[in-house]
GROMACS .gro file of C-alpha atoms in nm:
model
  151
    1UNK     CA    1   0.670  -1.767   0.020
    2UNK     CA    2   0.616  -1.955  -0.303
    3UNK     CA    3   0.494  -2.208  -0.117
    4UNK     CA    4   0.178  -2.050  -0.009
    5UNK     CA    5   0.064  -1.932  -0.346
    6UNK     CA    6   0.146  -2.338  -0.448
    7UNK     CA    7  -0.074  -2.352  -0.174
    8UNK     CA    8  -0.296  -2.130  -0.272
    9UNK     CA    9  -0.392  -2.264  -0.662
   10UNK     CA   10  -0.402  -2.597  -0.564
   11UNK     CA   11  -0.700  -2.455  -0.299
   12UNK     CA   12  -0.845  -2.264  -0.625
   13UNK     CA   13  -0.845  -2.581  -0.824
   14UNK     CA   14  -1.071  -2.750  -0.563
   15UNK     CA   15  -1.444  -2.928  -0.675
   16UNK     CA   16  -1.656  -3.088  -0.479
   17UNK     CA   17  -1.994  -2.955  -0.325
   18UNK     CA   18  -2.068  -2.585  -0.326
   19UNK     CA   19  -1.941  -2.473  -0.055
   20UNK     CA   20  -1.609  -2.718  -0.032
   21UNK     CA   21  -1.558  -2.467  -0.288
   22UNK     CA   22  -1.666  -2.151  -0.143
   23UNK     CA   23  -1.437  -2.232   0.123
   24UNK     CA   24  -1.067  -2.306  -0.046
   25UNK     CA   25  -1.172  -1.969  -0.267
   26UNK     CA   26  -1.176  -1.828   0.081
   27UNK     CA   27  -0.867  -2.025   0.205
   28UNK     CA   28  -0.679  -1.943  -0.084
   29UNK     CA   29  -0.716  -1.549  -0.093
   30UNK     CA   30  -0.599  -1.517   0.254
   31UNK     CA   31  -0.306  -1.748   0.161
   32UNK     CA   32  -0.192  -1.535  -0.140
   33UNK     CA   33  -0.230  -1.237   0.108
   34UNK     CA   34   0.004  -1.361   0.401
   35UNK     CA   35   0.227  -1.481   0.098
   36UNK     CA   36   0.291  -1.073   0.029
   37UNK     CA   37   0.303  -1.059   0.460
   38UNK     CA   38   0.580  -1.277   0.475
   39UNK     CA   39   0.739  -1.165   0.140
   40UNK     CA   40   0.762  -0.815   0.313
   41UNK     CA   41   0.859  -1.009   0.660
   42UNK     CA   42   1.179  -1.100   0.467
   43UNK     CA   43   1.241  -0.874   0.316
   44UNK     CA   44   1.221  -0.639   0.610
   45UNK     CA   45   1.491  -0.946   0.811
   46UNK     CA   46   1.686  -1.004   0.500
   47UNK     CA   47   1.765  -0.573   0.502
   48UNK     CA   48   1.786  -0.630   0.864
   49UNK     CA   49   2.123  -0.907   0.793
   50UNK     CA   50   1.915  -1.197   1.011
   51UNK     CA   51   1.916  -1.478   0.790
   52UNK     CA   52   2.321  -1.575   0.949
   53UNK     CA   53   2.146  -1.499   1.312
   54UNK     CA   54   2.028  -1.675   1.635
   55UNK     CA   55   1.676  -1.784   1.581
   56UNK     CA   56   1.565  -1.608   1.902
   57UNK     CA   57   1.724  -1.316   1.736
   58UNK     CA   58   1.551  -1.388   1.362
   59UNK     CA   59   1.214  -1.383   1.498
   60UNK     CA   60   1.198  -1.069   1.701
   61UNK     CA   61   1.304  -0.914   1.354
   62UNK     CA   62   1.047  -1.028   1.127
   63UNK     CA   63   0.755  -1.017   1.324
   64UNK     CA   64   0.823  -0.688   1.359
   65UNK     CA   65   0.594  -0.555   1.069
   66UNK     CA   66   0.207  -0.481   1.174
   67UNK     CA   67  -0.015  -0.552   0.916
   68UNK     CA   68  -0.289  -0.233   0.932
   69UNK     CA   69   0.140  -0.008   0.963
   70UNK     CA   70   0.240  -0.176   0.684
   71UNK     CA   71  -0.116  -0.090   0.419
   72UNK     CA   72  -0.119   0.260   0.567
   73UNK     CA   73   0.248   0.327   0.497
   74UNK     CA   74   0.314   0.136   0.240
   75UNK     CA   75   0.018   0.370   0.044
   76UNK     CA   76   0.099   0.738   0.190
   77UNK     CA   77   0.297   0.954   0.019
   78UNK     CA   78   0.674   0.865   0.177
   79UNK     CA   79   0.601   0.529   0.006
   80UNK     CA   80   0.588   0.662  -0.347
   81UNK     CA   81   0.872   0.900  -0.252
   82UNK     CA   82   1.075   0.583  -0.255
   83UNK     CA   83   0.981   0.489  -0.650
   84UNK     CA   84   0.618   0.418  -0.837
   85UNK     CA   85   0.719   0.054  -0.780
   86UNK     CA   86   0.670   0.128  -0.426
   87UNK     CA   87   0.361   0.290  -0.490
   88UNK     CA   88   0.225   0.002  -0.671
   89UNK     CA   89   0.333  -0.199  -0.429
   90UNK     CA   90   0.119  -0.019  -0.221
   91UNK     CA   91  -0.200  -0.017  -0.445
   92UNK     CA   92  -0.202  -0.391  -0.483
   93UNK     CA   93  -0.125  -0.447  -0.115
   94UNK     CA   94  -0.465  -0.252   0.025
   95UNK     CA   95  -0.703  -0.429  -0.213
   96UNK     CA   96  -0.554  -0.767  -0.178
   97UNK     CA   97  -0.549  -0.651   0.222
   98UNK     CA   98  -0.949  -0.608   0.264
   99UNK     CA   99  -1.027  -0.915   0.020
  100UNK     CA  100  -0.857  -1.131   0.250
  101UNK     CA  101  -1.022  -0.986   0.574
  102UNK     CA  102  -1.414  -1.067   0.367
  103UNK     CA  103  -1.252  -1.443   0.289
  104UNK     CA  104  -1.176  -1.409   0.620
  105UNK     CA  105  -1.419  -1.275   0.835
  106UNK     CA  106  -1.785  -1.233   0.583
  107UNK     CA  107  -2.029  -1.462   0.624
  108UNK     CA  108  -2.000  -1.771   0.480
  109UNK     CA  109  -2.257  -1.638   0.255
  110UNK     CA  110  -2.097  -1.404   0.068
  111UNK     CA  111  -2.059  -1.483  -0.334
  112UNK     CA  112  -1.739  -1.623  -0.373
  113UNK     CA  113  -1.577  -1.730  -0.689
  114UNK     CA  114  -1.349  -1.931  -0.888
  115UNK     CA  115  -1.273  -1.599  -1.102
  116UNK     CA  116  -1.179  -1.404  -0.780
  117UNK     CA  117  -0.992  -1.618  -0.607
  118UNK     CA  118  -0.735  -1.649  -0.851
  119UNK     CA  119  -0.778  -1.283  -1.001
  120UNK     CA  120  -0.605  -1.257  -0.592
  121UNK     CA  121  -0.372  -1.466  -0.584
  122UNK     CA  122  -0.261  -1.323  -0.986
  123UNK     CA  123  -0.231  -0.969  -0.814
  124UNK     CA  124  -0.037  -1.108  -0.491
  125UNK     CA  125   0.217  -1.250  -0.768
  126UNK     CA  126   0.244  -0.944  -0.930
  127UNK     CA  127   0.359  -0.795  -0.555
  128UNK     CA  128   0.602  -1.067  -0.518
  129UNK     CA  129   0.771  -0.978  -0.880
  130UNK     CA  130   0.750  -0.577  -0.762
  131UNK     CA  131   0.928  -0.645  -0.453
  132UNK     CA  132   1.208  -0.904  -0.587
  133UNK     CA  133   1.229  -0.663  -0.862
  134UNK     CA  134   1.354  -0.367  -0.658
  135UNK     CA  135   1.690  -0.224  -0.705
  136UNK     CA  136   1.913  -0.272  -0.365
  137UNK     CA  137   1.892   0.062  -0.261
  138UNK     CA  138   1.437   0.098  -0.316
  139UNK     CA  139   1.467  -0.235  -0.147
  140UNK     CA  140   1.636  -0.116   0.194
  141UNK     CA  141   1.391   0.221   0.235
  142UNK     CA  142   1.123   0.031   0.212
  143UNK     CA  143   1.207  -0.201   0.498
  144UNK     CA  144   1.282   0.089   0.678
  145UNK     CA  145   1.024   0.246   0.598
  146UNK     CA  146   0.778  -0.086   0.733
  147UNK     CA  147   0.928  -0.108   1.049
  148UNK     CA  148   1.103   0.194   1.123
  149UNK     CA  149   0.863   0.433   1.368
  150UNK     CA  150   0.790   0.755   1.209
  151UNK     CA  151   0.700   1.060   1.458
   0.00000   0.00000   0.00000
C-alpha cells in the first residue's frame, strides 16, 4: 500500500507537456485510491488470519472486498456504530473513490491540477493512518462489516 502512495507522489512530480502532467495527476489519484482499497483488503485478510495460508486460500479472501459495497458500508449506520474513526474513513473513502472515478473515466479535457492530486493523496494517507490506528476490536468489526453479507 505504501508503494502505491509512493508511486502517486512520483507521478505528482511529473514535468513536461501539459497533457503528460494531466495524465500523471489522474494516475496519481488512481494510485492513491488503490492504496486505500488494498489497505482495506489487507485488513480483511489479516483479520481472518490468512497471511499464513497458501496463496490459493489467501487470494480469494483478499479479493472479497467489492468497491461499491465497501463505499456503501463505510458510510452506513453500521460503520458509525463501530467508532467515529470508521465513519471518517467512510467519508474520506467515498470522496476519494469519486475522485478516482473522475480521474479514470472522465474526459481527458477534465481540469486537473497538482494541488488537487496532492490533496487526494493526503486524504488517502489519512485513511490509511485511521485504519492502522483502529483498536483490534474495531479492526475486526470493520473487516466483518466489509466482507460479510448483510440480511
